[in-house]
Coordinates of C-alpha atoms and ligand atoms in Angstrom, one line a residue:
I1 CA 13.2 9.3 -26.6
K2 CA 11.7 6.3 -28.3
D3 CA 8.8 4.4 -26.9
D4 CA 9.7 1.5 -24.8
H5 CA 7.4 -1.5 -24.1
R6 CA 8.8 -1.6 -20.6
S7 CA 7.8 1.8 -19.3
V8 CA 5.9 4.9 -20.2
D9 CA 8.0 7.0 -17.8
P10 CA 10.6 8.9 -19.8
A11 CA 13.1 8.8 -16.9
A12 CA 12.8 5.0 -16.9
V13 CA 13.2 4.8 -20.6
E14 CA 16.4 6.8 -20.4
M15 CA 17.8 4.6 -17.7
L16 CA 16.8 1.4 -19.6
R17 CA 18.8 2.5 -22.5
I18 CA 21.8 2.7 -20.2
A19 CA 20.9 -0.7 -18.7
D20 CA 20.7 -2.2 -22.2
R21 CA 24.0 -0.7 -23.2
E22 CA 25.9 -1.7 -20.0
G23 CA 24.2 -5.0 -19.6
Y24 CA 22.8 -4.3 -16.1
S25 CA 20.5 -7.1 -14.9
N26 CA 17.0 -5.7 -14.2
V27 CA 13.5 -6.8 -13.5
W28 CA 12.4 -6.7 -17.1
E29 CA 15.3 -8.7 -18.3
R30 CA 14.9 -11.3 -15.6
Y31 CA 11.2 -11.5 -16.5
E32 CA 12.0 -12.3 -20.1
K33 CA 14.3 -15.1 -19.0
Q34 CA 11.4 -16.6 -17.0
Q35 CA 9.2 -17.0 -20.1
P36 CA 7.1 -19.0 -20.5
Q37 CA 5.9 -18.8 -16.9
C38 CA 4.1 -21.8 -15.4
S39 CA 0.4 -21.8 -16.3
Y40 CA -0.5 -23.9 -13.2
G41 CA 0.9 -21.2 -11.1
Q42 CA -0.9 -18.5 -13.0
L43 CA -4.2 -20.3 -12.6
G44 CA -3.5 -21.1 -8.9
T45 CA -3.9 -24.8 -9.4
C46 CA -0.5 -26.1 -8.0
C47 CA -0.3 -27.3 -4.5
R48 CA 2.8 -28.0 -2.5
I49 CA 1.3 -28.0 1.0
C50 CA 2.2 -31.6 1.8
S51 CA 5.0 -34.0 0.8
M52 CA 2.8 -36.3 -1.2
G53 CA 2.8 -33.4 -3.7
P54 CA 3.6 -31.2 -5.4
C55 CA 0.3 -31.7 -7.2
R56 CA -1.3 -29.8 -10.0
I57 CA -4.7 -29.8 -11.7
D58 CA -4.7 -29.7 -15.5
P59 CA -6.3 -26.5 -16.6
F60 CA -7.6 -28.1 -19.8
G61 CA -9.3 -31.0 -18.0
E62 CA -7.1 -33.5 -19.7
G63 CA -4.9 -34.5 -16.8
P64 CA -5.6 -35.2 -13.1
T65 CA -8.7 -33.5 -11.7
H66 CA -7.6 -34.0 -8.0
G67 CA -4.5 -33.8 -6.0
V68 CA -3.1 -36.9 -4.3
C69 CA -5.2 -36.2 -1.1
G70 CA -8.3 -35.6 -3.3
A71 CA -8.1 -31.8 -3.2
T72 CA -10.0 -30.2 -6.0
A73 CA -8.8 -27.3 -8.1
D74 CA -11.1 -25.0 -6.1
T75 CA -9.7 -26.2 -2.8
I76 CA -6.1 -25.6 -4.0
V77 CA -6.9 -22.2 -5.4
A78 CA -8.8 -21.1 -2.3
R79 CA -6.0 -22.3 0.0
N80 CA -3.4 -20.5 -2.0
L81 CA -5.4 -17.3 -2.1
A82 CA -6.0 -17.5 1.7
R83 CA -2.3 -17.8 2.3
M84 CA -1.6 -14.8 0.1
A85 CA -4.1 -12.8 2.2
A86 CA -2.5 -14.0 5.4
V87 CA 0.9 -13.0 4.3
G88 CA -0.2 -9.6 3.0
S89 CA -2.2 -8.9 6.1
S90 CA 0.6 -10.0 8.4
S91 CA 3.1 -7.7 6.6
H92 CA 1.0 -4.6 7.1
S93 CA -0.1 -5.6 10.6
D94 CA 3.4 -6.4 11.8
H95 CA 4.4 -3.0 10.7
G96 CA 1.5 -1.6 12.8
R97 CA 2.6 -3.7 15.8
K98 CA 6.0 -2.0 15.8
V99 CA 4.4 1.4 15.8
A100 CA 2.1 0.4 18.7
L101 CA 5.1 -0.9 20.7
L102 CA 7.0 2.3 20.0
L103 CA 4.1 4.4 21.2
R104 CA 4.0 2.4 24.4
A105 CA 7.8 2.9 24.9
V106 CA 7.5 6.6 24.3
A107 CA 4.5 6.8 26.7
N108 CA 6.4 5.0 29.5
G109 CA 9.5 7.0 28.9
T110 CA 11.8 4.1 27.8
N111 CA 12.2 5.6 24.4
T112 CA 13.3 9.3 24.2
D113 CA 14.3 9.3 20.5
Y114 CA 10.7 9.7 19.5
H115 CA 7.9 12.0 20.8
I116 CA 4.3 12.7 20.6
T117 CA 4.5 15.0 17.6
D118 CA 0.7 15.4 17.0
P119 CA -1.1 15.7 20.4
D120 CA -4.3 16.6 18.6
K121 CA -4.3 13.3 16.7
L122 CA -3.6 11.5 20.0
M123 CA -6.7 13.1 21.5
A124 CA -8.8 12.3 18.4
V125 CA -7.7 8.6 18.4
A126 CA -8.3 8.4 22.2
A127 CA -11.8 9.9 21.8
R128 CA -12.6 7.5 19.0
L129 CA -11.5 4.5 21.1
G130 CA -13.5 5.8 24.1
I131 CA -10.4 6.5 26.2
P132 CA -11.0 9.3 28.7
T133 CA -8.9 12.3 28.1
A134 CA -10.2 15.1 30.4
G135 CA -7.7 16.1 33.1
R136 CA -5.3 13.3 32.2
Q137 CA -1.6 13.5 31.3
Q138 CA -0.7 13.2 27.7
M139 CA 1.5 10.2 28.3
E140 CA -1.2 8.4 30.3
I141 CA -3.5 8.7 27.3
A142 CA -0.8 7.6 24.9
A143 CA -0.2 4.5 27.1
D144 CA -3.9 3.7 26.9
V145 CA -4.0 4.1 23.2
A146 CA -1.0 1.9 22.8
K147 CA -2.5 -0.7 25.0
V148 CA -5.8 -0.9 23.1
A149 CA -3.8 -1.2 19.8
I150 CA -1.4 -3.9 21.2
D151 CA -4.4 -5.8 22.6
C152 CA -5.9 -5.9 19.1
F153 CA -3.1 -8.2 18.0
G154 CA -3.4 -10.7 20.7
N155 CA -7.1 -10.6 21.5
Q156 CA -8.3 -14.2 22.3
E157 CA -11.9 -13.4 22.8
E158 CA -14.7 -13.9 20.2
E159 CA -15.4 -10.2 20.1
P160 CA -14.3 -8.3 17.0
L161 CA -11.1 -6.3 17.6
V162 CA -11.6 -2.9 19.2
F163 CA -10.1 -0.7 16.5
L164 CA -12.5 -2.3 14.0
Q165 CA -15.5 -1.9 16.4
K166 CA -14.7 1.8 16.9
Y167 CA -13.8 2.8 13.3
M168 CA -15.9 0.7 11.0
P169 CA -19.1 2.5 10.1
V170 CA -22.2 1.2 11.9
K171 CA -24.1 -0.2 8.9
R172 CA -21.1 -2.1 7.6
F173 CA -20.5 -3.7 11.0
E174 CA -24.1 -4.7 11.2
R175 CA -24.1 -6.1 7.7
L176 CA -21.1 -8.3 8.4
K177 CA -22.7 -9.5 11.7
E178 CA -25.9 -10.2 10.0
L179 CA -24.1 -12.2 7.2
E180 CA -22.4 -14.3 9.8
R181 CA -25.8 -15.0 11.4
A182 CA -27.6 -15.8 8.1
L183 CA -24.9 -18.2 7.0
Y184 CA -25.0 -20.0 10.3
E185 CA -28.8 -20.3 10.1
S186 CA -28.7 -21.6 6.5
T187 CA -25.7 -23.9 6.8
G188 CA -25.5 -24.8 10.4
A189 CA -21.8 -24.0 10.2
K190 CA -19.9 -21.0 11.6
T191 CA -18.5 -18.7 9.0
G192 CA -16.9 -15.6 10.4
F193 CA -16.2 -12.2 8.7
L194 CA -15.6 -9.9 11.6
P195 CA -12.0 -10.4 12.8
R196 CA -11.2 -11.1 16.4
G197 CA -7.5 -10.8 16.9
I198 CA -5.1 -9.5 14.2
D199 CA -2.6 -12.3 14.8
R200 CA -5.3 -14.9 15.3
E201 CA -6.8 -14.4 11.9
A202 CA -3.5 -15.0 10.1
V203 CA -2.7 -18.0 12.3
D204 CA -6.2 -19.3 11.6
I205 CA -5.4 -19.3 7.9
L206 CA -2.1 -21.1 8.5
H207 CA -4.0 -23.7 10.5
R208 CA -7.0 -24.2 8.2
T209 CA -4.8 -24.4 5.1
H210 CA -2.7 -27.1 6.7
F211 CA -3.0 -30.6 5.1
G212 CA -6.4 -32.0 5.7
C213 CA -8.3 -29.1 7.2
D214 CA -10.6 -26.6 5.4
H215 CA -11.4 -27.6 1.8
D216 CA -14.5 -25.6 1.3
P217 CA -14.0 -22.6 -1.1
L218 CA -16.6 -20.3 0.6
S219 CA -15.2 -21.0 4.0
L220 CA -11.6 -20.3 2.8
V221 CA -12.6 -17.1 1.0
A222 CA -14.6 -15.9 4.0
Q223 CA -11.5 -16.4 6.3
S224 CA -9.4 -14.6 3.7
I225 CA -11.8 -11.6 3.9
R226 CA -11.9 -11.7 7.7
C227 CA -8.1 -11.8 7.9
S228 CA -7.8 -9.0 5.4
L229 CA -10.3 -6.9 7.4
S230 CA -8.1 -7.3 10.4
D231 CA -5.5 -5.6 8.3
G232 CA -7.6 -2.7 6.9
W233 CA -9.5 -1.9 10.1
G234 CA -6.7 -3.3 12.3
G235 CA -3.0 -3.5 11.5
S236 CA -2.9 -0.9 8.8
L237 CA -5.2 1.4 10.6
I238 CA -3.1 1.2 13.7
A239 CA 0.0 1.9 11.7
T240 CA -1.5 5.0 10.2
E241 CA -3.1 6.4 13.3
L242 CA -0.1 5.8 15.6
Q243 CA 2.5 7.0 13.0
D244 CA 0.5 10.2 12.8
I245 CA 0.7 10.6 16.6
L246 CA 4.4 9.9 16.7
L247 CA 5.6 11.4 13.5
G248 CA 2.9 14.0 12.7
T249 CA -0.2 13.9 10.6
P250 CA 0.7 14.8 7.0
T251 CA -0.3 18.1 5.7
I252 CA -0.8 19.3 2.2
K253 CA 2.5 20.3 0.5
S254 CA 4.1 20.6 -2.8
V255 CA 6.9 18.1 -3.7
K256 CA 9.0 16.8 -6.6
A257 CA 8.8 13.3 -8.0
N258 CA 11.0 11.2 -10.3
L259 CA 14.6 10.3 -10.6
G260 CA 15.5 14.0 -11.2
V261 CA 15.3 14.5 -7.4
L262 CA 18.7 12.9 -7.2
E263 CA 21.4 15.7 -7.1
E264 CA 24.7 15.4 -8.8
E265 CA 26.5 17.7 -6.3
S266 CA 25.0 16.1 -3.1
V267 CA 25.3 12.9 -1.1
N268 CA 22.2 11.0 -2.2
V269 CA 20.6 8.7 0.3
V270 CA 17.6 6.7 -1.0
V271 CA 15.2 5.3 1.6
H272 CA 13.2 2.3 0.4
G273 CA 10.8 0.0 2.1
H274 CA 7.9 0.7 4.4
E275 CA 8.5 1.8 8.0
P276 CA 8.9 5.5 8.6
I277 CA 10.2 4.9 12.1
L278 CA 13.5 4.5 10.3
S279 CA 13.1 6.7 7.2
A280 CA 11.8 9.7 9.1
K281 CA 14.8 9.5 11.3
V282 CA 17.2 9.2 8.3
A283 CA 15.6 12.3 6.8
E284 CA 15.8 14.2 10.1
M285 CA 19.4 13.2 10.8
A286 CA 20.5 14.3 7.3
L287 CA 19.8 17.8 8.4
S288 CA 21.9 17.8 11.5
A289 CA 24.7 20.3 11.7
E290 CA 27.2 17.6 12.1
N291 CA 26.2 15.6 9.1
R292 CA 25.9 18.8 7.0
Q293 CA 29.5 19.7 7.8
A294 CA 30.6 16.1 7.2
A295 CA 29.0 16.2 3.7
E296 CA 30.7 19.6 2.9
A297 CA 34.0 18.2 4.1
V298 CA 33.9 15.6 1.3
G299 CA 33.0 18.2 -1.3
A300 CA 29.2 17.6 -1.4
K301 CA 26.6 20.3 -1.4
R302 CA 24.4 18.6 1.2
V303 CA 22.9 15.3 2.2
N304 CA 19.9 14.8 -0.1
V305 CA 17.5 12.1 1.2
V306 CA 14.9 10.9 -1.3
G307 CA 12.3 8.2 -1.2
L308 CA 11.2 5.1 -3.1
C309 CA 7.9 3.2 -2.8
C310 CA 5.9 3.4 0.4
T311 CA 8.5 4.6 2.9
G312 CA 9.1 7.2 0.3
N313 CA 5.5 8.1 0.5
E314 CA 5.6 8.4 4.3
V315 CA 8.5 10.9 4.3
L316 CA 7.1 12.6 1.2
L317 CA 3.9 13.4 2.9
R318 CA 5.3 14.3 6.3
Q319 CA 8.7 15.8 5.6
G320 CA 8.4 16.9 2.0
V321 CA 11.3 14.6 1.0
G322 CA 11.6 14.2 -2.8
M323 CA 10.2 11.0 -4.4
A324 CA 12.7 9.1 -6.6
G325 CA 10.1 6.6 -7.9
N326 CA 8.0 3.5 -7.5
E327 CA 8.8 -0.2 -7.4
S328 CA 10.2 -0.5 -10.9
H329 CA 12.4 2.5 -10.3
S330 CA 14.4 0.9 -7.5
E331 CA 17.1 -0.6 -9.7
L332 CA 17.0 2.4 -12.1
A333 CA 17.9 4.7 -9.2
I334 CA 21.1 2.7 -8.5
M335 CA 22.0 2.7 -12.2
T336 CA 22.3 6.5 -12.2
G337 CA 25.6 6.0 -10.4
A338 CA 24.6 8.9 -8.1
V339 CA 23.1 7.0 -5.2
D340 CA 25.7 6.9 -2.3
A341 CA 23.5 4.8 -0.1
M342 CA 20.2 2.9 -0.5
V343 CA 18.8 2.1 2.9
V344 CA 16.0 -0.4 3.2
D345 CA 13.8 -1.9 5.9
V346 CA 11.1 -4.3 5.0
Q347 CA 8.9 -5.3 2.0
C348 CA 9.1 -4.8 -1.7
I349 CA 12.9 -4.7 -1.9
F350 CA 14.3 -6.7 -4.8
P351 CA 17.2 -8.9 -3.6
A352 CA 18.8 -8.1 -6.9
L353 CA 19.6 -4.6 -5.6
A354 CA 22.6 -6.0 -3.6
D355 CA 24.3 -7.3 -6.7
L356 CA 23.5 -4.2 -8.7
A357 CA 24.8 -1.9 -6.0
S358 CA 28.1 -3.9 -6.0
C359 CA 28.6 -2.7 -9.6
F360 CA 28.7 0.9 -8.3
H361 CA 30.1 2.7 -5.2
T362 CA 26.6 2.5 -3.7
K363 CA 26.2 1.2 -0.2
F364 CA 23.2 -1.0 -0.1
I365 CA 22.2 -1.1 3.6
T366 CA 19.7 -3.4 5.2
T367 CA 18.4 -2.6 8.6
S368 CA 15.8 -5.1 9.7
E369 CA 16.2 -8.5 11.2
Q370 CA 13.2 -9.5 9.0
A371 CA 14.8 -8.5 5.7
K372 CA 18.4 -9.5 5.4
I373 CA 19.8 -9.7 1.9
P374 CA 23.1 -11.4 1.0
G375 CA 25.6 -8.9 -0.3
A376 CA 24.2 -6.0 1.6
L377 CA 25.8 -4.0 4.4
H378 CA 23.7 -4.7 7.5
I379 CA 23.3 -1.8 10.0
Q380 CA 20.8 -3.1 12.5
F381 CA 18.2 -0.5 13.3
D382 CA 17.0 -0.2 16.9
E383 CA 14.3 2.4 17.6
H384 CA 15.8 2.9 21.1
H385 CA 19.0 4.3 19.5
A386 CA 17.4 5.7 16.4
D387 CA 19.2 9.0 16.3
V388 CA 22.6 7.4 16.6
I389 CA 21.9 4.6 14.0
A390 CA 20.3 7.0 11.5
S391 CA 23.3 9.2 11.8
R392 CA 25.6 6.2 11.2
I393 CA 23.7 5.4 8.1
I394 CA 24.1 9.0 6.8
K395 CA 27.8 8.9 7.7
T396 CA 28.2 5.7 5.7
A397 CA 26.7 7.4 2.6
I398 CA 28.9 10.5 3.1
D399 CA 32.0 8.2 3.3
A400 CA 30.9 6.5 0.0
F401 CA 30.5 9.8 -1.9
P402 CA 34.2 10.4 -2.7
N403 CA 34.2 6.9 -4.4
R404 CA 31.6 7.9 -6.9
N405 CA 32.7 7.5 -10.5
K406 CA 31.7 10.8 -11.9
G407 CA 32.1 9.4 -15.5
R408 CA 29.3 6.9 -14.8
V409 CA 26.8 9.3 -13.3
Y410 CA 23.7 10.0 -15.3
I411 CA 20.6 11.5 -13.7
P412 CA 17.6 11.8 -16.0
K413 CA 16.4 15.3 -15.6
H414 CA 12.8 14.4 -15.2
T415 CA 10.7 15.6 -12.2
A416 CA 7.1 16.6 -11.8
T417 CA 5.5 18.8 -9.2
A418 CA 2.9 17.1 -7.0
V419 CA 0.6 18.5 -4.4
V420 CA 0.3 15.7 -1.8
G421 CA -0.8 15.0 1.8
F422 CA -4.5 14.6 1.5
T423 CA -5.2 12.9 4.8
V424 CA -8.8 12.8 6.0
E425 CA -7.9 15.6 8.4
E426 CA -6.6 17.8 5.5
I427 CA -9.6 17.0 3.3
L428 CA -11.9 18.0 6.1
K429 CA -9.9 21.2 6.6
A430 CA -10.1 22.0 2.9
L431 CA -13.8 21.5 3.0
G432 CA -14.3 23.8 6.0
G433 CA -14.5 21.2 8.8
T434 CA -17.3 19.0 7.6
L435 CA -17.9 16.4 4.9
Q436 CA -21.1 18.0 3.9
P437 CA -19.7 20.1 0.9
L438 CA -18.2 16.9 -0.6
I439 CA -21.4 15.0 -0.1
D440 CA -23.4 17.9 -1.7
L441 CA -21.1 17.8 -4.7
I442 CA -21.6 14.0 -5.0
V443 CA -25.4 14.3 -4.6
S444 CA -25.6 17.1 -7.2
G445 CA -23.5 15.0 -9.6
T446 CA -20.8 17.6 -9.9
I447 CA -18.6 14.8 -8.8
K448 CA -20.1 11.5 -9.9
G449 CA -18.2 9.4 -7.4
V450 CA -14.8 8.6 -5.9
A451 CA -12.3 6.0 -7.1
G452 CA -9.7 4.7 -4.6
I453 CA -6.7 3.3 -6.4
V454 CA -3.7 1.5 -5.0
G455 CA -1.3 -0.6 -6.8
C456 CA 2.3 -1.5 -7.4
N457 CA 4.4 -1.8 -10.6
N458 CA 4.2 -5.2 -12.2
V459 CA 6.6 -6.1 -15.0
K460 CA 3.7 -7.8 -16.8
V461 CA 2.3 -4.3 -17.5
Q462 CA 4.2 -1.4 -19.1
Q463 CA 5.4 0.5 -16.1
D464 CA 2.8 3.2 -15.1
H465 CA 0.8 2.8 -18.3
F466 CA -2.3 1.4 -16.5
H467 CA -2.0 3.8 -13.7
R468 CA -1.9 6.8 -15.9
V469 CA -4.5 5.9 -18.4
L470 CA -7.0 4.6 -15.8
T471 CA -6.6 7.7 -13.7
T472 CA -6.9 10.1 -16.5
E473 CA -10.0 8.4 -17.8
L474 CA -11.7 8.5 -14.4
L475 CA -11.0 12.2 -14.1
K476 CA -12.5 12.9 -17.4
R477 CA -15.6 11.3 -16.2
D478 CA -15.8 13.6 -13.2
I479 CA -14.8 10.9 -10.8
L480 CA -12.5 12.1 -8.0
V481 CA -9.4 9.8 -7.7
I482 CA -7.8 9.2 -4.4
G483 CA -5.1 6.6 -3.6
T484 CA -1.9 5.4 -2.2
G485 CA 1.2 3.3 -2.7
C486 CA 3.1 3.0 -6.0
W487 CA 0.1 4.1 -7.9
A488 CA 0.3 7.4 -6.1
V489 CA 4.0 7.7 -7.1
A490 CA 3.1 6.9 -10.7
A491 CA 0.4 9.7 -10.7
A492 CA 2.8 12.1 -9.1
K493 CA 5.5 11.4 -11.7
A494 CA 3.0 11.8 -14.5
G495 CA 2.0 15.3 -13.2
L496 CA -1.5 14.2 -12.3
M497 CA -1.1 15.6 -8.8
D498 CA 0.0 19.0 -10.1
L499 CA -2.6 21.7 -10.1
S500 CA -2.3 21.9 -13.9
A501 CA -3.9 18.4 -14.0
Q502 CA -7.2 20.2 -13.2
K503 CA -7.5 20.7 -16.9
L504 CA -7.7 17.0 -17.5
A505 CA -10.8 16.7 -15.3
G506 CA -14.4 16.8 -16.5
P507 CA -16.2 20.1 -16.1
G508 CA -17.7 19.4 -12.6
L509 CA -14.6 18.0 -11.0
K510 CA -12.4 20.7 -12.7
A511 CA -14.6 23.5 -11.2
V512 CA -14.4 22.0 -7.7
C513 CA -10.6 21.5 -7.9
K514 CA -10.2 25.1 -9.1
Q515 CA -12.3 26.4 -6.3
L516 CA -10.5 24.4 -3.6
G517 CA -7.1 24.9 -5.2
I518 CA -6.4 21.1 -5.2
P519 CA -5.4 18.6 -7.9
P520 CA -8.0 16.2 -9.1
V521 CA -5.9 13.2 -7.9
L522 CA -5.3 13.1 -4.2
H523 CA -2.3 11.4 -2.6
M524 CA -3.4 9.8 0.7
G525 CA -0.1 8.1 1.6
S526 CA 1.5 4.7 1.7
C527 CA -0.2 1.4 1.4
V528 CA -1.0 1.1 5.1
D529 CA -2.7 4.5 4.5
C530 CA -5.3 2.7 2.5
S531 CA -6.9 2.9 6.0
R532 CA -7.3 6.6 5.4
M533 CA -9.5 5.7 2.4
L534 CA -11.5 3.3 4.5
N535 CA -11.9 6.1 7.1
L536 CA -13.1 8.6 4.6
A537 CA -15.6 6.1 3.1
G538 CA -16.7 5.2 6.6
A539 CA -17.2 8.8 7.6
I540 CA -19.3 9.5 4.6
A541 CA -21.4 6.4 5.2
D542 CA -22.0 7.2 8.8
H543 CA -22.8 10.8 8.0
L544 CA -25.5 9.6 5.6
K545 CA -26.5 6.7 7.8
V546 CA -25.9 4.2 5.0
D547 CA -23.5 1.4 4.3
I548 CA -20.2 1.9 2.4
S549 CA -21.7 -0.5 -0.2
D550 CA -24.4 2.1 -0.9
L551 CA -22.0 4.8 -1.8
P552 CA -20.7 5.6 -5.4
L553 CA -17.3 4.4 -4.6
V554 CA -15.1 2.0 -6.5
G555 CA -11.6 0.6 -6.1
S556 CA -8.8 -0.5 -8.3
A557 CA -5.4 -2.2 -7.9
P558 CA -3.8 -1.8 -11.3
E559 CA -0.3 -3.2 -11.9
W560 CA -0.7 -5.0 -8.5
T561 CA 2.2 -7.3 -7.5
T562 CA 2.3 -8.2 -3.9
E563 CA 0.4 -10.3 -1.4
K564 CA -0.3 -7.1 0.5
A565 CA -2.3 -6.0 -2.5
V566 CA -4.4 -9.1 -2.2
A567 CA -5.1 -8.2 1.4
I568 CA -6.0 -4.6 0.5
G569 CA -8.3 -5.7 -2.3
A570 CA -10.0 -8.2 0.0
Y571 CA -10.6 -5.7 2.7
F572 CA -12.0 -3.2 0.3
V573 CA -14.3 -5.9 -1.0
G574 CA -15.2 -6.9 2.6
S575 CA -15.9 -3.3 3.3
G576 CA -18.4 -3.1 0.4
I577 CA -16.3 -1.6 -2.4
P578 CA -16.1 -3.3 -5.8
V579 CA -12.4 -3.7 -6.8
H580 CA -10.9 -3.8 -10.3
L581 CA -7.7 -5.9 -10.7
W582 CA -5.1 -6.2 -13.3
P583 CA -3.0 -8.4 -13.9
L584 CA -5.1 -11.5 -13.4
P585 CA -5.1 -12.9 -9.9
P586 CA -4.1 -16.6 -9.6
I587 CA -7.6 -17.9 -9.1
L588 CA -9.0 -18.6 -12.5
G589 CA -8.2 -22.4 -12.2
G590 CA -10.9 -22.5 -9.5
P591 CA -14.3 -21.9 -11.0
A592 CA -16.2 -21.9 -7.7
V593 CA -13.6 -19.5 -6.1
T594 CA -13.8 -17.2 -9.1
K595 CA -17.6 -17.2 -8.9
I596 CA -17.6 -16.4 -5.2
L597 CA -15.2 -13.5 -5.6
T598 CA -16.6 -12.0 -8.8
Q599 CA -20.4 -12.7 -8.4
D600 CA -21.6 -14.1 -5.1
A601 CA -19.6 -11.5 -3.1
K602 CA -21.9 -8.9 -4.6
D603 CA -24.9 -10.2 -2.6
L604 CA -22.9 -11.3 0.4
L605 CA -20.7 -8.3 0.9
G606 CA -21.7 -5.6 -1.5
G607 CA -18.2 -5.5 -2.8
W608 CA -16.6 -7.8 -5.4
F609 CA -13.6 -8.3 -7.7
F610 CA -13.5 -7.8 -11.4
V611 CA -10.7 -8.0 -13.9
E612 CA -10.1 -5.9 -17.0
E613 CA -6.9 -5.8 -19.1
D614 CA -7.7 -2.5 -20.9
P615 CA -7.5 0.7 -18.7
V616 CA -10.2 2.5 -20.7
A617 CA -12.6 -0.4 -20.5
A618 CA -11.7 -0.6 -16.7
A619 CA -12.7 3.1 -16.4
D620 CA -15.9 2.4 -18.3
Q621 CA -16.8 -0.4 -15.9
M622 CA -15.9 1.7 -12.8
E623 CA -18.0 4.5 -14.1
R624 CA -20.9 2.1 -14.7
I625 CA -20.7 0.9 -11.1
V626 CA -20.6 4.5 -9.8
M627 CA -23.7 5.3 -11.9
Q628 CA -25.6 2.2 -10.8
R629 CA -24.9 3.1 -7.2
R630 CA -26.0 6.7 -7.7
S631 CA -29.3 5.6 -9.2
A632 CA -29.8 3.0 -6.4
L633 CA -29.4 6.0 -3.9
G634 CA -31.8 8.0 -6.0
I635 CA -29.3 10.7 -6.9
Ligands
BF8_701 O1 3.2 -1.3 0.1 S1 2.4 -0.3 -3.8 S2 5.1 -2.4 -4.7 S3 5.9 -0.4 -2.2 S4 3.0 -3.4 -2.2 FE1 5.1 -2.6 -2.6 FE2 3.1 -2.4 -4.1 FE3 4.7 -0.5 -4.0 FE4 4.2 -0.2 -0.8 NI1 2.2 -1.3 -1.5

């Protein structure tokens, strides 16, 4: 297989050869057609908030320096950024809301399709929230947990939202409170960082970025951080914790990743999107006796459910479902001609999939009222009739199977083994019930620090290249790598989550991984599960009675694409973690905004953003940060 500038994944390279030969439209080809892309957009200096515009600020200082209303480049950039954070935060949080509402329905008996699968997790979350458990019925406790979660969305008081209060480590909470106080004293103006209500912080951004409201870069950036914190310590955290209660807390397991998980002899159903309330049911219903028989009746071996992107991560970790790939694999999966149905819910779904599926026998099924796609078959999902609807989806795939054109089927034979499922609970179990062994390893320098990576695929970067090189470089430097999302899929496909990847690690990390029988790269879940990383960081900080910003931790979002990644990066920064980004975020047209995010944030928050195009240089910089933090701690 020849190198391909579009992807380093051999399965992708094989499929792209077919795409080129057959003329299938794809994300790379459409990207080429967009060249050259608008430089105002890239710098963040175009504004279309009011109808006097659209306005744009000349990046070379030769054209207009202000919009029609007088907005500066910094105002425009900051407003655009804030709206990205609001959208990203809302997407994660709305996902969390649905889980909270489902938990309430299960608790009050109006939904019997789902159950409390992990009562221990229910008790742990209740205890964390200060909900009494002794002598109480399980469903009473579940109802209380659901109520606290639901109230976080609509809280109208000035108090920070309860999940954040109960989960954020003490020193971080104090630091943000102190920062609010200090800014008020020095400026006389209120600047908030601690989120009040999850919905409120997003609405606040929509309000303050309306024509003629907030034009101050610091104020807009602060609200972006606050809204993002309502995602990390609110919406996403609620999604993770309550999904664990309802669907089970993931455990460590060995799985397969890449397009080779598709099976020539089976009915292949790809679940793509984000919400495991749907995908977990599809995976479960595929195993029902009725559906097994129906599959056999059309000459298939079985119904093979596989995942893509984050909902793929959810069912990978909980049910051991094979992982077909990350974002840039979504079209390639259909091009194999072996996908009988692709079923999607919300987020990160190319609308192009509908057209592509129509070139094959593939049923492209949308299920959410929030994500309808022209050309798709819509089967409305309703969690109150989840079993029946999931079965209908499976049946639709089985019915499509006989229409498969066998002559067009090509499944690249690539898969890698990945050991996944490293929730905080599993990490604690592996360490013998306490974080102390991990802390000792960090203190002794056996492990220098921990890097948390999240990230998508972005067609501006060769698929998975940044993920692979950055991750490998960090391992070499004895930095443990943890992460989620499409980065995790890239790492799994590259074999970096296989036990054999231990040999890639530096001597300290290698010895630890061998002793514990774990890979040096830990899959913690989907993008909402970035909350697991926050939780781990918070637990270490509280254990040592320090702030997260004191710890040798660093983050990265390589190959990032979506507004959700902006929210994740911003809540990491707001939690005290420096975050590397590539590609460039659309902020460089605003010098004051750029300075706040890359420099001032260091003093204000202890976390900041930096950009680096070269993965080896990015690893160097991340290592430097880890080492600086170590020496500040005196270790
Ligand atoms: O939420 S990593 S492309 S699938 S945004 Fe989307 Fe990015 Fe993938 Fe998951 Ni996260």
